[in-house]
Structure formats: structure tokens, C-alpha cells
PDB file of C-alpha atoms in Angstrom:
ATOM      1  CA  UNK A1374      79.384  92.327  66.834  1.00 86.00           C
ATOM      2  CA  UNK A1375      82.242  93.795  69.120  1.00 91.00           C
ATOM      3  CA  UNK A1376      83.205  91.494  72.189  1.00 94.00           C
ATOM      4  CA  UNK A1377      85.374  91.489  75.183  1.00 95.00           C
ATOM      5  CA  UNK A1378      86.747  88.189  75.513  1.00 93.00           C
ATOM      6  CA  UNK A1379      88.641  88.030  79.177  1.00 94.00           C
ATOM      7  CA  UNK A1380      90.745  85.247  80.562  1.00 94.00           C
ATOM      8  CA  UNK A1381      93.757  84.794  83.053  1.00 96.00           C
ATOM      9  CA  UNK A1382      91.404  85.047  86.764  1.00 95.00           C
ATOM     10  CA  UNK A1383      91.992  82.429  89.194  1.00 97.00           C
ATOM     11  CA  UNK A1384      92.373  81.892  93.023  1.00 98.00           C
ATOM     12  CA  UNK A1385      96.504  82.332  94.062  1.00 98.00           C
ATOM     13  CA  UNK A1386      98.095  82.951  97.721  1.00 98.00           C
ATOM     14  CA  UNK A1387      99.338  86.062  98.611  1.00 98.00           C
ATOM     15  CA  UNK A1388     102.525  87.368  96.896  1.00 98.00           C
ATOM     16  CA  UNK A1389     102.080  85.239  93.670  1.00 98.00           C
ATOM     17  CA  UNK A1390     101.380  86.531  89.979  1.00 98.00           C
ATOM     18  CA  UNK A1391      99.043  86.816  87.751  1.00 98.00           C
ATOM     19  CA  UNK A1392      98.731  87.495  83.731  1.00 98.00           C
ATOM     20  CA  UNK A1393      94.907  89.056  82.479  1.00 98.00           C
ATOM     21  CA  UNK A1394      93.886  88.765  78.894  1.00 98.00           C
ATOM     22  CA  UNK A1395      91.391  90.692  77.097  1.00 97.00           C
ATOM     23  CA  UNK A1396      91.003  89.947  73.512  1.00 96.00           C
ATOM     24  CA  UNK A1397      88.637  91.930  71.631  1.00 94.00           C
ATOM     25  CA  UNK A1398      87.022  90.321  68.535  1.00 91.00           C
ATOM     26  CA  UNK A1399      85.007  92.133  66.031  1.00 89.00           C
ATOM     27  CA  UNK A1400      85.576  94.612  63.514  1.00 88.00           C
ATOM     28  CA  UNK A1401      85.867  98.105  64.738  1.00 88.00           C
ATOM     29  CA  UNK A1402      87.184 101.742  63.338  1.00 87.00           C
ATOM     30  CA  UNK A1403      89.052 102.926  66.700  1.00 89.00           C
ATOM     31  CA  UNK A1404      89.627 102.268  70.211  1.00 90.00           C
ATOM     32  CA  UNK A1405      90.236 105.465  72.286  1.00 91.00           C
ATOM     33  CA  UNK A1406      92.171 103.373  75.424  1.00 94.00           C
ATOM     34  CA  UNK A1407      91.600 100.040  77.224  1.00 96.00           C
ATOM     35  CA  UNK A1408      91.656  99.536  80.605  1.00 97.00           C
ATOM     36  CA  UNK A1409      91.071  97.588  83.213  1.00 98.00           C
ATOM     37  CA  UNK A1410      88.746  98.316  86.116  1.00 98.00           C
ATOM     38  CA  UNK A1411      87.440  95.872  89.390  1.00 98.00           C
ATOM     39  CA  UNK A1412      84.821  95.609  91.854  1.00 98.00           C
ATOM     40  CA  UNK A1413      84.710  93.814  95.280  1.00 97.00           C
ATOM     41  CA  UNK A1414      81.458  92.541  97.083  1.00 92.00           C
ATOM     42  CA  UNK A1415      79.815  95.771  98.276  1.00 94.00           C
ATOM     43  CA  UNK A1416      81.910  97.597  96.990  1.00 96.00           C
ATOM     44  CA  UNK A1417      81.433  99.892  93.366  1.00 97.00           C
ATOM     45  CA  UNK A1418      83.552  99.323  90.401  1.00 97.00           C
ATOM     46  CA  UNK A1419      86.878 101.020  90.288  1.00 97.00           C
ATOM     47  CA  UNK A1420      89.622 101.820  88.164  1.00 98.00           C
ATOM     48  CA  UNK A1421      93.048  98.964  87.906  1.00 98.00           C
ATOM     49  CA  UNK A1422      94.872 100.666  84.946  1.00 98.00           C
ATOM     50  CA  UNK A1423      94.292 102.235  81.427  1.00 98.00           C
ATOM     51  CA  UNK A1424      96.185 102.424  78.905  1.00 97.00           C
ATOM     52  CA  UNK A1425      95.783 104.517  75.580  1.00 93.00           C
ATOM     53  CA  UNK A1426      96.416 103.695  71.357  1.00 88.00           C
ATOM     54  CA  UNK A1427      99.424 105.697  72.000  1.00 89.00           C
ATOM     55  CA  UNK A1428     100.658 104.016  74.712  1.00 92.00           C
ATOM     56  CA  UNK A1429     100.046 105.917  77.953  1.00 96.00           C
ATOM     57  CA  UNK A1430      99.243 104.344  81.048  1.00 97.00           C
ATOM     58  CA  UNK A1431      97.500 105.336  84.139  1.00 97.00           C
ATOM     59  CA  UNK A1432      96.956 103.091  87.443  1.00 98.00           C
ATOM     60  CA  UNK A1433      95.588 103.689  90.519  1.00 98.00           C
ATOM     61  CA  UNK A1434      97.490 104.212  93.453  1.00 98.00           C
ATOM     62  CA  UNK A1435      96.752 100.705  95.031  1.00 97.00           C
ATOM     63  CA  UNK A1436      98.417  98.975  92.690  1.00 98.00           C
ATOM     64  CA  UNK A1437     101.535 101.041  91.041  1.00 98.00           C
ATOM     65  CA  UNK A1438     104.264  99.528  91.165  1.00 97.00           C
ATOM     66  CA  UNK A1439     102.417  95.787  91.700  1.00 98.00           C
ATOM     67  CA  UNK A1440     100.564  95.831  88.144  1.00 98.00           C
ATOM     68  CA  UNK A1441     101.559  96.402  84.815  1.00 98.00           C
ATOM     69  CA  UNK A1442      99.103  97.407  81.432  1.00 98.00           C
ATOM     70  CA  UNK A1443     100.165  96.850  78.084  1.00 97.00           C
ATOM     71  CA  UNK A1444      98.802  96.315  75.200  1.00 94.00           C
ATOM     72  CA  UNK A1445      98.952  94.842  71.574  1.00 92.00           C
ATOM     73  CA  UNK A1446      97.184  97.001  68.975  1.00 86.00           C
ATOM     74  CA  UNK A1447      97.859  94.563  66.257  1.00 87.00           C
ATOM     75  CA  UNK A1448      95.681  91.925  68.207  1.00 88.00           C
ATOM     76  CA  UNK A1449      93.094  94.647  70.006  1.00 90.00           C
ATOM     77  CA  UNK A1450      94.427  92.983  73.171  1.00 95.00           C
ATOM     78  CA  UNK A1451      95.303  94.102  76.820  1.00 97.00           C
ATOM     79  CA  UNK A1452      97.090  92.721  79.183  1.00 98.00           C
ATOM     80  CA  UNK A1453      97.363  93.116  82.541  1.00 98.00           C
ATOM     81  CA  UNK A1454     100.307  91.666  84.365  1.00 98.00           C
ATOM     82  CA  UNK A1455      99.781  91.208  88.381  1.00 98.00           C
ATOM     83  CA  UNK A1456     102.283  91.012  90.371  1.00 98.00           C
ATOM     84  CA  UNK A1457     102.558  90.822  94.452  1.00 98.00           C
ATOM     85  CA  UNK A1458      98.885  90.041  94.847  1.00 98.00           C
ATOM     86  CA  UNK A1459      97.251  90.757  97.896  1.00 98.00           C
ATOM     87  CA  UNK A1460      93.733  89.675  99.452  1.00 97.00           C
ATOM     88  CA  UNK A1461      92.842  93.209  98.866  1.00 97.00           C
ATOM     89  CA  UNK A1462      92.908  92.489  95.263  1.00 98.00           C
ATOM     90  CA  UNK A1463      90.453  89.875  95.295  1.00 98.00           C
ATOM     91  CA  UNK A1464      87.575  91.151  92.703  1.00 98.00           C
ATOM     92  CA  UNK A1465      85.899  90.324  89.761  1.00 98.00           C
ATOM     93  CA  UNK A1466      88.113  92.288  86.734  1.00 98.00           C
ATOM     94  CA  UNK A1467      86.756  93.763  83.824  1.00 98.00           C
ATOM     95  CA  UNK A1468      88.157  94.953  80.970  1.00 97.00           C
ATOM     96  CA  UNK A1469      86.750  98.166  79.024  1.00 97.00           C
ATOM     97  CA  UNK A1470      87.212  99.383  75.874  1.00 95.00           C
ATOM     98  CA  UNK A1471      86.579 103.415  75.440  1.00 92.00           C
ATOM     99  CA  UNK A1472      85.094 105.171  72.985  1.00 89.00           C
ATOM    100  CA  UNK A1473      85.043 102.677  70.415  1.00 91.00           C
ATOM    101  CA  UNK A1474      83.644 103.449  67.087  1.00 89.00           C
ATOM    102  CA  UNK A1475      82.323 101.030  64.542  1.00 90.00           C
ATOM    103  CA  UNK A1476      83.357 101.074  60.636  1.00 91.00           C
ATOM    104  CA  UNK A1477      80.936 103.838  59.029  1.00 89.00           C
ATOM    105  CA  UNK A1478      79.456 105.245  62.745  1.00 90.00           C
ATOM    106  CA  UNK A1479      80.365 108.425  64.147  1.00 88.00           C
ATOM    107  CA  UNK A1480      79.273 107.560  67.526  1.00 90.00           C
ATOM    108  CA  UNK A1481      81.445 105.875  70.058  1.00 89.00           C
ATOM    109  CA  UNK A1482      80.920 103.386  73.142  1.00 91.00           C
ATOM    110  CA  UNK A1483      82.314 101.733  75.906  1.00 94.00           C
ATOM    111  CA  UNK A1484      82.613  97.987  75.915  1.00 95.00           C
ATOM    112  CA  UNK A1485      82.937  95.704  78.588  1.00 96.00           C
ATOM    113  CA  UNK A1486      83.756  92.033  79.286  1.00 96.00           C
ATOM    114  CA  UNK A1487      82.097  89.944  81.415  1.00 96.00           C
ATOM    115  CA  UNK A1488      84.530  89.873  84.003  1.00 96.00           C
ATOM    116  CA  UNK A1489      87.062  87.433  85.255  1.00 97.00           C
ATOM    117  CA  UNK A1490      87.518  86.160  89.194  1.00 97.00           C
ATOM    118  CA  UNK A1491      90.789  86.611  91.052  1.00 98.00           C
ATOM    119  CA  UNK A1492      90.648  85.466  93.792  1.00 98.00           C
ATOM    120  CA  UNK A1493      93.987  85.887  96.359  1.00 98.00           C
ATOM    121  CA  UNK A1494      94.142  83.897  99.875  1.00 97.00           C
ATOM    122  CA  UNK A1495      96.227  85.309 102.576  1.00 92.00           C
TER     123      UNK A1495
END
């Protein structure tokens, strides 16, 4: 059974940092990217950052330049590094893994955690 395990959420004033972890435990085949993606009260889920197997990133213009993907494909684990926070960044995070495909399956899913709180005070 493939899970998203995140950590790292947690309430901080504005301007400080903040380190995500999503671990993903399981035994899989292949991971097309993982990303990163938040939602707000009221509002709908949006893209943070992605990053793909070969190392490409993509982040949305809110936070480039603020936030920083990476990844460790040895470990199946993104990271997502946070830095300048501001109240507008308060949201629950989830991390997504795309188009994953299990050992012997030719389809592929997207995973998700369950979400992790951060939470930034002006």
C-alpha cells in the first residue's frame, strides 16, 4: 500500500522559514513528478511547486523566489523549503505524487497526503 507521509506544518510569524517533508512509503514502479499543492478556507486547492524524476521544477508565481522543491529519489521524498512566509501562505499543504504506477500495473495514479497545517501570523 502506497502512502504519503507529510510532516514539517506549524504556526510561525511572518518572515520566518519553514522545511515540508513528504516521505512516500510503499513499493512502487515509477513516479512521474511530486509536487506540492495548498488550499485556504474557501478557497480551491492550488498548485505550490512540482518537481519531476528528472529534476525540473515549476512554482507558481506567488511563491518564486520564497519556496524551494527538491527532491530525493533514493528516499521517494520531497521537500519543500519555505522561506519569507507570509499570512497569505497560511493553508493546509499537500503533497501529490503523479502518475504513479505500481510493480506489474500499467495504470498510473495520483497520490495524496493528508495534508499538513501552516499556519503564518502577521
Amino acid at each position: 500500500q502506497v502512502q504519503l507521509v507529510e510532516s514539517g506544518g506549524g504556526l510561525v510569524q511572518t518572515g520566518a522559514s519553514l522545511r515540508l517533508s513528504c516521505a512516500l512509503s510503499g513499493s512502487i514502479f515509477s513516479i512521474n513528478s511530486m509536487g506540492w499543492y495548498r488550499q485556504a478556507p474557501g478557497k480551491q486547492r492550488e498548485l505550490v511547486a512540482i518537481i519531476t524524476s528528472g529534476g525540473s521544477t515549476k512554482y507558481s508565481d506567488s511563491v518564486k523566489g520564497r519556496f524551494t522543491i527538491s527532491r530525493d529519489n533514493a528516499k521517494i521524498t520531497v521537500y519543500l523549503q519555505m522561506n519569507s512566509l507570509k499570512p497569505e501562505d497560511t493553508a493546509v499543504y499537500y503533497c501529490n505524487a503523479e502518475n504513479l504506477r505500481l510493480p506489474g500495473s500499467l495504470a498510473a495514479y495520483d497520490y495524496w497526503g493528508q495534508g499538513t497545517q501552516v499556519t503564518v501570523s502577521s
